[in-house]
PDB file of C-alpha atoms in Angstrom:
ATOM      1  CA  UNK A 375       0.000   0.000   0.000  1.00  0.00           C
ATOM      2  CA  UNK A 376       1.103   3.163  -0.844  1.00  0.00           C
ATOM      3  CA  UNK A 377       1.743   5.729   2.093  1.00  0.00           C
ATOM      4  CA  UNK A 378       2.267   9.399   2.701  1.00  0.00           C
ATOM      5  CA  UNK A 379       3.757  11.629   5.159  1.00  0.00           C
ATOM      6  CA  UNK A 380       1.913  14.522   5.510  1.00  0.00           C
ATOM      7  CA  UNK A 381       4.213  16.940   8.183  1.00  0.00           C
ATOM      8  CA  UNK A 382       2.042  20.165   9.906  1.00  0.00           C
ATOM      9  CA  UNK A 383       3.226  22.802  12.448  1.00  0.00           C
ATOM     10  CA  UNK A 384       0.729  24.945  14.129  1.00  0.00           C
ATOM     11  CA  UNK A 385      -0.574  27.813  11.552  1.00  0.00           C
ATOM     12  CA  UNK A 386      -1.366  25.468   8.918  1.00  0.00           C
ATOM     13  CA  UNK A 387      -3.940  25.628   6.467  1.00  0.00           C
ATOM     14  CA  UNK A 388      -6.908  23.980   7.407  1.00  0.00           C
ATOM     15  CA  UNK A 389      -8.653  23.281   4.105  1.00  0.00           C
ATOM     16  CA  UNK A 390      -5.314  22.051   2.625  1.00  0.00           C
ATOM     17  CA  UNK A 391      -3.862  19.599   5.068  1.00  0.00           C
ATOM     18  CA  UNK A 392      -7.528  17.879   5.663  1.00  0.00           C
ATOM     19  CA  UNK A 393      -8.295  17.751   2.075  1.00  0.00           C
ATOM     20  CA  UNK A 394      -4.855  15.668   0.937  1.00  0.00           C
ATOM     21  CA  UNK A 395      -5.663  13.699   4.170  1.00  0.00           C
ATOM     22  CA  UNK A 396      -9.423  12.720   3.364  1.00  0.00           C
ATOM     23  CA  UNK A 397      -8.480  12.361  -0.421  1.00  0.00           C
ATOM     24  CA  UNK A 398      -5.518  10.030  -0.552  1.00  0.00           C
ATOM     25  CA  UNK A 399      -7.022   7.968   2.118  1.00  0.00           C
ATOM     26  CA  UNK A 400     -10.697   7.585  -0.201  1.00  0.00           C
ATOM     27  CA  UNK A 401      -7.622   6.504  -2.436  1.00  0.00           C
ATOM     28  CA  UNK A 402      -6.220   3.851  -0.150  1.00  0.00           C
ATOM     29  CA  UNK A 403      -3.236   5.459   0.332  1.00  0.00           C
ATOM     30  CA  UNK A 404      -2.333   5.382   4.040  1.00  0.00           C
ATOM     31  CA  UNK A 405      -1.783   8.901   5.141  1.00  0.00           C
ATOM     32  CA  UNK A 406       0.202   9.582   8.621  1.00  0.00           C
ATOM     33  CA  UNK A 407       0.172  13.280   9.419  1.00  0.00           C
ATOM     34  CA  UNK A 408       3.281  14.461  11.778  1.00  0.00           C
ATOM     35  CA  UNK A 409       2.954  17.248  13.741  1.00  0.00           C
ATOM     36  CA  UNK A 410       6.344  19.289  14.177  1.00  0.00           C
ATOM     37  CA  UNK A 411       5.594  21.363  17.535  1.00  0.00           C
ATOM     38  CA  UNK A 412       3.459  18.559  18.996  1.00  0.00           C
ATOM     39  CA  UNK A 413       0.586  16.532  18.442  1.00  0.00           C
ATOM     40  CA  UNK A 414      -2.432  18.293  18.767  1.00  0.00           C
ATOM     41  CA  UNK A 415      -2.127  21.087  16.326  1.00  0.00           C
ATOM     42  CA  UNK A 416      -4.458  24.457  15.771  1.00  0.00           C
ATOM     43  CA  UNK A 417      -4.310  25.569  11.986  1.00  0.00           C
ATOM     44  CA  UNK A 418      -4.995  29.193  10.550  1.00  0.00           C
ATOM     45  CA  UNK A 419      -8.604  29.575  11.352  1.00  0.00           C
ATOM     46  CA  UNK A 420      -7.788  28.297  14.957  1.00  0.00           C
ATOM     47  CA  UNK A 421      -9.539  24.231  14.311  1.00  0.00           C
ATOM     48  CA  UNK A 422      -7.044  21.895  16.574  1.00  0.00           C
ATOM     49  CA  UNK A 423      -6.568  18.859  14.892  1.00  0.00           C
ATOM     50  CA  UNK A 424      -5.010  15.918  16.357  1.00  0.00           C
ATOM     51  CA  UNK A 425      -1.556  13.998  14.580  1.00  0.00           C
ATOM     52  CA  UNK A 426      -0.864  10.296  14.059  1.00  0.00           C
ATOM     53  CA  UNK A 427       2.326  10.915  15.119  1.00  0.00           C
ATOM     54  CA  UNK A 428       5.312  13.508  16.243  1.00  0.00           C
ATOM     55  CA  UNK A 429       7.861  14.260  13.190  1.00  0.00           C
ATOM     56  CA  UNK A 430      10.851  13.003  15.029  1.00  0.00           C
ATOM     57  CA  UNK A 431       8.748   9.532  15.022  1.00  0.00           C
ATOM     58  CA  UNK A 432       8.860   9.337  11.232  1.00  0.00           C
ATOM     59  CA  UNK A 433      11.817   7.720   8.904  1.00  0.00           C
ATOM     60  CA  UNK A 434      11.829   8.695   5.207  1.00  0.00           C
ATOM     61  CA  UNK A 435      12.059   5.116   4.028  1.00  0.00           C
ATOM     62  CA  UNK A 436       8.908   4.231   5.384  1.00  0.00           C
ATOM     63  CA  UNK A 437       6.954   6.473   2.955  1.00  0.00           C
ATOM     64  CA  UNK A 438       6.368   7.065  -0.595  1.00  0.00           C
ATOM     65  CA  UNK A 439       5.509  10.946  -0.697  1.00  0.00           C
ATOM     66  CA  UNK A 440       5.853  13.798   1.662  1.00  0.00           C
ATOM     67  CA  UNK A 441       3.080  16.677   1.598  1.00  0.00           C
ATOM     68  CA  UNK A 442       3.239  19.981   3.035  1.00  0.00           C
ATOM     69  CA  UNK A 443       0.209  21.709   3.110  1.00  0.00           C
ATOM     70  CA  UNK A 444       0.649  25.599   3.372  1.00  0.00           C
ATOM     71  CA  UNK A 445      -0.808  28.067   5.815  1.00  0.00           C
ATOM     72  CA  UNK A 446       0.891  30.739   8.414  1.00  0.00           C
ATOM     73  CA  UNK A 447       3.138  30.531  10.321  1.00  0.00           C
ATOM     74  CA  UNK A 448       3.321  26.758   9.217  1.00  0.00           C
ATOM     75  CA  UNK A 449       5.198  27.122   6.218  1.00  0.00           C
ATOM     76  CA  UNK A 450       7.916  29.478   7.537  1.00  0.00           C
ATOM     77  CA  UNK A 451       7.813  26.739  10.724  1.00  0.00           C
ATOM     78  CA  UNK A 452       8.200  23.479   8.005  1.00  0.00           C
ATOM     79  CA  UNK A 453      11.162  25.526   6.231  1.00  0.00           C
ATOM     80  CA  UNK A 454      13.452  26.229   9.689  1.00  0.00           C
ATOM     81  CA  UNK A 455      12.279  22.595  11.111  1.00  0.00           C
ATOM     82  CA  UNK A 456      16.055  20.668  10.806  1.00  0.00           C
ATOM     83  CA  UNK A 457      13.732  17.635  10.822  1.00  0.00           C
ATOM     84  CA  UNK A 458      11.523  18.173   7.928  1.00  0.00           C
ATOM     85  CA  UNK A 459      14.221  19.722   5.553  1.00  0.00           C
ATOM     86  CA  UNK A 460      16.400  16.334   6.615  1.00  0.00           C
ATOM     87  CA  UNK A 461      13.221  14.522   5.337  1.00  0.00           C
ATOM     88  CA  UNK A 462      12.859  16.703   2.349  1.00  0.00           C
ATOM     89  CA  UNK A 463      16.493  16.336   1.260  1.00  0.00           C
ATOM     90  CA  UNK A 464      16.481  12.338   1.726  1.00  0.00           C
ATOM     91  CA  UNK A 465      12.441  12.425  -0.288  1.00  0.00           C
ATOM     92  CA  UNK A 466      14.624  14.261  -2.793  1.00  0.00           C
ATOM     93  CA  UNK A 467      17.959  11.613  -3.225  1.00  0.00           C
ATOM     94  CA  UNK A 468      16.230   8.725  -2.744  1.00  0.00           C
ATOM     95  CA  UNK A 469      13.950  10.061  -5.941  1.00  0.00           C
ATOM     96  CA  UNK A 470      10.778   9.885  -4.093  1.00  0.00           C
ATOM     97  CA  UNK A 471       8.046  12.032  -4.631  1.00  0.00           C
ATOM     98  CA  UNK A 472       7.332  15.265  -2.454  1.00  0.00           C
ATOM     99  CA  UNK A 473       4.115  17.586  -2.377  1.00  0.00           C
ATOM    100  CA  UNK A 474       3.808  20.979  -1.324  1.00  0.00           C
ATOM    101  CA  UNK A 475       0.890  23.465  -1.703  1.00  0.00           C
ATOM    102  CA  UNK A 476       0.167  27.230  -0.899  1.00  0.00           C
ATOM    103  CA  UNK A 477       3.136  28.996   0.617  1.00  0.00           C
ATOM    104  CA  UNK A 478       4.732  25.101   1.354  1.00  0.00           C
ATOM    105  CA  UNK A 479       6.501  25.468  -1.386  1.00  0.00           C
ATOM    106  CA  UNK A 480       8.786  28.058   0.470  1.00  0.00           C
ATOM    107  CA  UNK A 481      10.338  24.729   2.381  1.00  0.00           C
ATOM    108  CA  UNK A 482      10.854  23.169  -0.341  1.00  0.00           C
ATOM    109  CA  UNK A 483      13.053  26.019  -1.721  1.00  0.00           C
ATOM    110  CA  UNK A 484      15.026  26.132   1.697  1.00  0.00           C
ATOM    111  CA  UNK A 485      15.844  22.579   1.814  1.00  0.00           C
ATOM    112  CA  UNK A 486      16.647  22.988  -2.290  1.00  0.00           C
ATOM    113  CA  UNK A 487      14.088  20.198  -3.783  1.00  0.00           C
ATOM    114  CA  UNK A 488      11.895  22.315  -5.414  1.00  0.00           C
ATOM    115  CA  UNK A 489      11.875  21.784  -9.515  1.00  0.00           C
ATOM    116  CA  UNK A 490      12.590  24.209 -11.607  1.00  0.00           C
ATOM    117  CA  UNK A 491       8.766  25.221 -12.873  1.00  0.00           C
ATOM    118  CA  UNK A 492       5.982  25.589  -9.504  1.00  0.00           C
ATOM    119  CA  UNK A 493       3.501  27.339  -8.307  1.00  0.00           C
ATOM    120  CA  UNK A 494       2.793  28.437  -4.965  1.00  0.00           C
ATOM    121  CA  UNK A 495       0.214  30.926  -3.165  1.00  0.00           C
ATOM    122  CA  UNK A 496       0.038  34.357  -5.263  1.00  0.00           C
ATOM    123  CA  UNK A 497       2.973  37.139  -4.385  1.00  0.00           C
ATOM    124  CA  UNK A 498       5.189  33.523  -2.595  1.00  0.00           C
ATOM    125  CA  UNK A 499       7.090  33.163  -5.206  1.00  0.00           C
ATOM    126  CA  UNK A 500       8.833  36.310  -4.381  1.00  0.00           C
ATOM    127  CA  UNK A 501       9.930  34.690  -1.291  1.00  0.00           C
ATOM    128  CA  UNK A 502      11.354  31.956  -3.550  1.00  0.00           C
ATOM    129  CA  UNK A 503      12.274  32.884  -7.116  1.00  0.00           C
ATOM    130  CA  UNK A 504      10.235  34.477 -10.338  1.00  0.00           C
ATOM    131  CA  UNK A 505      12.332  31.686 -12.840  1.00  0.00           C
ATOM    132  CA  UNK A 506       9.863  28.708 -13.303  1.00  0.00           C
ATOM    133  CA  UNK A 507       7.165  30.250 -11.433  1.00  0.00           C
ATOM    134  CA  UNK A 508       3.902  29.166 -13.369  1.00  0.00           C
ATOM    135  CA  UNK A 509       1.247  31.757 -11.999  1.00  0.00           C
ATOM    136  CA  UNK A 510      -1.193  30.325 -15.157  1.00  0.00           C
ATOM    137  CA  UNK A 511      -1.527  26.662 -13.513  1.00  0.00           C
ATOM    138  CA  UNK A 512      -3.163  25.592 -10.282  1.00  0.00           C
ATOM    139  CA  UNK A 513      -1.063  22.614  -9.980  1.00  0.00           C
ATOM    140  CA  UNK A 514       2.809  21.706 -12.045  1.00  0.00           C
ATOM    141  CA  UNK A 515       4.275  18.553 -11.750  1.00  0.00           C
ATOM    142  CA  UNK A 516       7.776  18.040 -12.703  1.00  0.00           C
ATOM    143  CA  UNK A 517      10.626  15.654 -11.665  1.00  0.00           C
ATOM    144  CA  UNK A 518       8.533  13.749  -8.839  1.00  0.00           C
ATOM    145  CA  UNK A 519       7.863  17.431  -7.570  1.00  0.00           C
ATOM    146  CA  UNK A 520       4.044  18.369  -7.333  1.00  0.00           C
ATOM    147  CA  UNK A 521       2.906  21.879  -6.320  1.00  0.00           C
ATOM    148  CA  UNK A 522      -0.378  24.495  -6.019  1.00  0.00           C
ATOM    149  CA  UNK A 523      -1.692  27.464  -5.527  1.00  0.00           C
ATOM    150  CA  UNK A 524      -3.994  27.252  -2.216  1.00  0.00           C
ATOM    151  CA  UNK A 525      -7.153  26.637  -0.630  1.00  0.00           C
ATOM    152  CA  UNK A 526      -9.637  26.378  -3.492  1.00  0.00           C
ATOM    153  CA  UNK A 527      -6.781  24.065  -5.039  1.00  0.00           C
ATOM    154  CA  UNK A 528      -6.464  21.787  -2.585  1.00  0.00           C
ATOM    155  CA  UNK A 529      -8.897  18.796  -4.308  1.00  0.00           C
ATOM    156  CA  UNK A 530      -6.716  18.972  -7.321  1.00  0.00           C
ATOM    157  CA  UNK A 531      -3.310  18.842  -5.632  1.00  0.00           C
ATOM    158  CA  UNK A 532      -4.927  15.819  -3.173  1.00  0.00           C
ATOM    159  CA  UNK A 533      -5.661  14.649  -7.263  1.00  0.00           C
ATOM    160  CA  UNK A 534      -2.377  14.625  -8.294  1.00  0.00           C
ATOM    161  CA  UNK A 535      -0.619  13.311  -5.094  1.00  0.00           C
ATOM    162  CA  UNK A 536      -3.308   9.917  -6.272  1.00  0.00           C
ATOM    163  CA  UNK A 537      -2.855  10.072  -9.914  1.00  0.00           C
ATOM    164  CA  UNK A 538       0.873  10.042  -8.754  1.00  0.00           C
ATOM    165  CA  UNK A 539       0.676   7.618  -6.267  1.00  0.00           C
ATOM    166  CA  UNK A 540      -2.549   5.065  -7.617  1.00  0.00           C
ATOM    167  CA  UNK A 541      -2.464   6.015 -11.387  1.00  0.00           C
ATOM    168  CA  UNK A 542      -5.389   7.072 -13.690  1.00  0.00           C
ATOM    169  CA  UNK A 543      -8.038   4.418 -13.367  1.00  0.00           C
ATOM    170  CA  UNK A 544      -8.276   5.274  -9.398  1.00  0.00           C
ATOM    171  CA  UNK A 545      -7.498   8.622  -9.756  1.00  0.00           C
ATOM    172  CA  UNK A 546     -10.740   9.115 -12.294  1.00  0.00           C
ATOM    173  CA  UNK A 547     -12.325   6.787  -9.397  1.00  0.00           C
ATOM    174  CA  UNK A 548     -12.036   9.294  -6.837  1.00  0.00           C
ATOM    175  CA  UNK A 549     -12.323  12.112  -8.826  1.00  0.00           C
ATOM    176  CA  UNK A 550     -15.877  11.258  -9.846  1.00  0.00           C
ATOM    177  CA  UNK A 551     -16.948  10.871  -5.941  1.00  0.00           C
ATOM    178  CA  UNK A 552     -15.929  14.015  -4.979  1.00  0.00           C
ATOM    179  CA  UNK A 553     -17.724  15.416  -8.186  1.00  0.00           C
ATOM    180  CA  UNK A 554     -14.624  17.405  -9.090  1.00  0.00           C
TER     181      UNK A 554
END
């Protein structure tokens, strides 16, 4: 079974980090979400939500993706966390694949995994780089590297992170039950 690492820090993005939760698992892929501070977590719009586990818990080989859902101050928190840009950088040379959506993508430009075309929440990239930034798409995937744009693209990104993971025919599956 395919499984996912899905790290959060207080300040995250509520719609985000619930939606590639909820979506990969209608998938079958088995999702552990890590919290970095501790394990009961309050996101952006101040709803706690409890982790499966504490990032320090986790190992890179047991997982198949890493997702960072975006929010503030969770992104800023997920690109100074030594744990989750170790995590990032082994995703990255053991050619695994690695997620990030909304101002997430900010981590993955500290810890230098981020492909060369992205997209991120509007006015991010200038906390990143203007080169490859690809304001026209709400999700790019290149070189096992999938990023968004935010909230309202959260379904898509959870999309991609199964198309990735399950391929098309389960993909389409879940796609059609969420009426997306």
């Amino acid at each position: 079974m395919a499984r996912i690492l899905v790290p959060i820090a207080n300040g995250f993005e509520e719609i985000e980090a619930v939606s590639i939760i909820d979506i990969c698992r209608r998938a079958g892929i088995e999702v552990v979400s890590a919290g970095v501070e501790d394990k009961i977590l309050t996101g952006a719009h101040n709803i706690k939500i409890e982790m499966d586990k504490k990032i320090t818990e986790v190992s890179s080989d047991d997982f198949d993706l890493i997702a960072l859902p975006g929010g503030l101050p969770n992104a800023f928190t997920l690109a100074s966390d030594e744990n989750v840009q170790r995590l990032l950088k082994e995703f990255k040379k053991k050619n695994k694949k690695i997620g990030a959506i909304c101002a997430a993508p900010y981590a993955l430009h500290t810890a230098d995994v981020l492909s060369e075309n992205y997209t991120c929440y509007p006015s991010f990239e200038q906390k990143i780089r203007d080169s490859g930034y690809q304001n026209d798409k709400d999700v790019v995937s290149e070189n096992n590297i999938i990023t968004s744009k935010g909230p309202a693209t959260a379904t898509k990104f959870a999309l991609e992170i199964v198309k990735a993971l399950k391929g098309e025919d389960i993909y389409n599956s879940v796609k059609e039950g969420l009426l997306a």
